Amino acid sequence: MLLELKDGIIYGPINSRRLGKSLGINLMPGRFKLCSFDCVYCHFGRTDELSVDMREYVNDLPDSDEVVRAVEGALKSSLEFGYVTFSGNGEPTLHPDFPELVDEVVELRDTYRPDAKVALLSNSTALARTGVREAVRKIDAPVFKLDAGTERTFRAINRPARRVDFYDIVERLSSLDGIRVQSVLVDGAPSNISAGELESYFDLVSLIQPVEVHIYSIDRPVPDTGISLVPPERLEDIARAGREATGVPFVAFYK
Ligand code: SF4
């Protein structure tokens, strides 16, 4: 079964493979899936509204006061977690108030949970927006998606909204310091693990120079049945090849 959309602003804490115990902040609607990608492997299923422009959807998004109240309540509670993570149903950086919300959440974290870290899981499509890159610099663990080495594979796997340009994303990622890249690897049709595709992908990682690359494969039912899982031993081989080709630490995650 695919996952249900989260219907609240706060969810978890969940056990994240990358972050350990993480409290989630969902800035996207709960009634329909709104995202700038329609990834073939998305565990929420197909994207209902595919867009990078949130103006039409403002009334469907939680407003800043609601988000701040919900985060403050969770940080003051007895819940245990080491990370507070902007993630959720779609792409958090598309929320019109994302930069201001980062300021608010960092301040609340400093007040109530100074030991917790603030993280972001992003699909990398809103880095052109005013204030988003500056906001990313205030986040302890910003993690950005890069699932392809070529525009053709990017379009086949991430199925982006109009006006999303693959090489713009790569250029913007390469202008940020201290980021992590996460990549979902899939086999079948489409696939991003052919020798040629991996070579191009490693070239882009070399250009971006993240502090770390996290690779993993699908582990839940996915909407597109043409794709299949990349087994753990193959993920480890790719991680080893990635380290050798780029000098960047690659970590493979699997169950
Ligand atoms: S970016 Fe994330 S939420 Fe959006 S379609 Fe891809 S996997 Fe799903």
PDB file of N, CA, C and O and ligand atoms in Angstrom, residues 33-45 47 88-91 122-123 145 147 158, ligand 1:
ATOM      1  N   LYS A  33      -2.013  15.814  -3.127  1.00  0.00           N
ATOM      2  CA  LYS A  33      -0.553  15.873  -3.184  1.00  0.00           C
ATOM      3  C   LYS A  33      -0.116  16.990  -4.133  1.00  0.00           C
ATOM      4  O   LYS A  33      -0.459  16.989  -5.322  1.00  0.00           O
ATOM      5  N   LEU A  34       0.602  17.940  -3.565  1.00  0.00           N
ATOM      6  CA  LEU A  34       1.083  19.110  -4.286  1.00  0.00           C
ATOM      7  C   LEU A  34       2.603  19.072  -4.265  1.00  0.00           C
ATOM      8  O   LEU A  34       3.217  19.103  -3.198  1.00  0.00           O
ATOM      9  N   CYS A  35       3.230  18.974  -5.432  1.00  0.00           N
ATOM     10  CA  CYS A  35       4.688  18.901  -5.465  1.00  0.00           C
ATOM     11  C   CYS A  35       5.171  19.411  -6.817  1.00  0.00           C
ATOM     12  O   CYS A  35       4.415  19.461  -7.788  1.00  0.00           O
ATOM     13  N   SER A  36       6.440  19.764  -6.879  1.00  0.00           N
ATOM     14  CA  SER A  36       7.037  20.194  -8.145  1.00  0.00           C
ATOM     15  C   SER A  36       7.623  19.005  -8.913  1.00  0.00           C
ATOM     16  O   SER A  36       8.130  19.174 -10.015  1.00  0.00           O
ATOM     17  N   PHE A  37       7.579  17.826  -8.315  1.00  0.00           N
ATOM     18  CA  PHE A  37       7.988  16.578  -8.969  1.00  0.00           C
ATOM     19  C   PHE A  37       6.834  15.573  -8.896  1.00  0.00           C
ATOM     20  O   PHE A  37       5.949  15.693  -8.032  1.00  0.00           O
ATOM     21  N   ASP A  38       6.928  14.584  -9.739  1.00  0.00           N
ATOM     22  CA  ASP A  38       5.999  13.448  -9.692  1.00  0.00           C
ATOM     23  C   ASP A  38       6.862  12.190  -9.829  1.00  0.00           C
ATOM     24  O   ASP A  38       6.781  11.466 -10.827  1.00  0.00           O
ATOM     25  N   CYS A  39       7.708  11.963  -8.837  1.00  0.00           N
ATOM     26  CA  CYS A  39       8.735  10.908  -8.942  1.00  0.00           C
ATOM     27  C   CYS A  39       8.095   9.535  -9.148  1.00  0.00           C
ATOM     28  O   CYS A  39       7.085   9.215  -8.502  1.00  0.00           O
ATOM     29  N   VAL A  40       8.728   8.729  -9.977  1.00  0.00           N
ATOM     30  CA  VAL A  40       8.176   7.398 -10.281  1.00  0.00           C
ATOM     31  C   VAL A  40       8.104   6.524  -9.041  1.00  0.00           C
ATOM     32  O   VAL A  40       7.324   5.577  -9.001  1.00  0.00           O
ATOM     33  N   TYR A  41       8.917   6.838  -8.037  1.00  0.00           N
ATOM     34  CA  TYR A  41       8.990   5.973  -6.861  1.00  0.00           C
ATOM     35  C   TYR A  41       8.281   6.573  -5.644  1.00  0.00           C
ATOM     36  O   TYR A  41       8.391   6.044  -4.542  1.00  0.00           O
ATOM     37  N   CYS A  42       7.582   7.706  -5.798  1.00  0.00           N
ATOM     38  CA  CYS A  42       7.067   8.426  -4.619  1.00  0.00           C
ATOM     39  C   CYS A  42       6.108   7.553  -3.811  1.00  0.00           C
ATOM     40  O   CYS A  42       5.111   7.059  -4.344  1.00  0.00           O
ATOM     41  N   HIS A  43       6.376   7.415  -2.517  1.00  0.00           N
ATOM     42  CA  HIS A  43       5.533   6.529  -1.705  1.00  0.00           C
ATOM     43  C   HIS A  43       4.169   7.141  -1.388  1.00  0.00           C
ATOM     44  O   HIS A  43       3.327   6.472  -0.807  1.00  0.00           O
ATOM     45  N   PHE A  44       3.935   8.405  -1.790  1.00  0.00           N
ATOM     46  CA  PHE A  44       2.600   8.981  -1.645  1.00  0.00           C
ATOM     47  C   PHE A  44       1.759   8.785  -2.911  1.00  0.00           C
ATOM     48  O   PHE A  44       0.626   9.241  -2.988  1.00  0.00           O
ATOM     49  N   GLY A  45       2.306   8.171  -3.948  1.00  0.00           N
ATOM     50  CA  GLY A  45       1.566   7.988  -5.197  1.00  0.00           C
ATOM     51  C   GLY A  45       1.759   9.160  -6.144  1.00  0.00           C
ATOM     52  O   GLY A  45       2.654   9.993  -5.956  1.00  0.00           O
ATOM     53  N   THR A  47       1.402  12.641  -8.168  1.00  0.00           N
ATOM     54  CA  THR A  47       1.194  14.035  -7.764  1.00  0.00           C
ATOM     55  C   THR A  47      -0.127  14.537  -8.357  1.00  0.00           C
ATOM     56  O   THR A  47      -0.337  14.436  -9.561  1.00  0.00           O
ATOM     57  N   GLY A  88       7.686  16.095   4.793  1.00  0.00           N
ATOM     58  CA  GLY A  88       6.229  15.969   4.667  1.00  0.00           C
ATOM     59  C   GLY A  88       5.753  15.596   3.292  1.00  0.00           C
ATOM     60  O   GLY A  88       6.440  14.909   2.548  1.00  0.00           O
ATOM     61  N   ASN A  89       4.525  16.067   2.958  1.00  0.00           N
ATOM     62  CA  ASN A  89       3.819  15.563   1.779  1.00  0.00           C
ATOM     63  C   ASN A  89       4.412  15.963   0.439  1.00  0.00           C
ATOM     64  O   ASN A  89       4.228  15.270  -0.542  1.00  0.00           O
ATOM     65  N   GLY A  90       5.019  17.102   0.357  1.00  0.00           N
ATOM     66  CA  GLY A  90       5.520  17.553  -0.950  1.00  0.00           C
ATOM     67  C   GLY A  90       6.844  18.249  -0.754  1.00  0.00           C
ATOM     68  O   GLY A  90       7.683  17.756  -0.019  1.00  0.00           O
ATOM     69  N   GLU A  91       7.008  19.416  -1.375  1.00  0.00           N
ATOM     70  CA  GLU A  91       8.298  20.096  -1.299  1.00  0.00           C
ATOM     71  C   GLU A  91       8.212  21.299  -0.343  1.00  0.00           C
ATOM     72  O   GLU A  91       7.597  22.312  -0.668  1.00  0.00           O
ATOM     73  N   SER A 122      14.711  18.164   0.757  1.00  0.00           N
ATOM     74  CA  SER A 122      14.189  18.997  -0.332  1.00  0.00           C
ATOM     75  C   SER A 122      14.462  18.344  -1.683  1.00  0.00           C
ATOM     76  O   SER A 122      15.473  17.664  -1.864  1.00  0.00           O
ATOM     77  N   ASN A 123      13.563  18.615  -2.632  1.00  0.00           N
ATOM     78  CA  ASN A 123      13.811  18.082  -3.988  1.00  0.00           C
ATOM     79  C   ASN A 123      14.615  19.051  -4.852  1.00  0.00           C
ATOM     80  O   ASN A 123      14.760  18.824  -6.057  1.00  0.00           O
ATOM     81  N   LYS A 145      17.814  16.439  -3.099  1.00  0.00           N
ATOM     82  CA  LYS A 145      17.647  15.308  -4.015  1.00  0.00           C
ATOM     83  C   LYS A 145      18.396  15.525  -5.326  1.00  0.00           C
ATOM     84  O   LYS A 145      18.322  16.588  -5.923  1.00  0.00           O
ATOM     85  N   ASP A 147      18.706  12.645  -8.438  1.00  0.00           N
ATOM     86  CA  ASP A 147      18.490  11.239  -8.792  1.00  0.00           C
ATOM     87  C   ASP A 147      19.017  10.896 -10.174  1.00  0.00           C
ATOM     88  O   ASP A 147      18.780   9.773 -10.646  1.00  0.00           O
ATOM     89  N   ASN A 158      12.023  11.919 -12.215  1.00  0.00           N
ATOM     90  CA  ASN A 158      11.404  12.921 -11.341  1.00  0.00           C
ATOM     91  C   ASN A 158      10.165  13.578 -11.951  1.00  0.00           C
ATOM     92  O   ASN A 158       9.395  14.204 -11.226  1.00  0.00           O
TER      93      ASN A 158
HETATM   94  S1  SF4 B   1       9.854  15.157  -4.552  1.00  0.00           S
HETATM   95 FE1  SF4 B   1       9.324  13.833  -2.819  1.00  0.00          FE
HETATM   96  S2  SF4 B   1       7.124  14.247  -2.433  1.00  0.00           S
HETATM   97 FE2  SF4 B   1       7.621  15.078  -4.474  1.00  0.00          FE
HETATM   98  S3  SF4 B   1       7.062  13.426  -5.893  1.00  0.00           S
HETATM   99 FE3  SF4 B   1       9.273  13.194  -5.441  1.00  0.00          FE
HETATM  100  S4  SF4 B   1       9.391  11.782  -3.707  1.00  0.00           S
HETATM  101 FE4  SF4 B   1       7.243  12.494  -3.845  1.00  0.00          FE
END
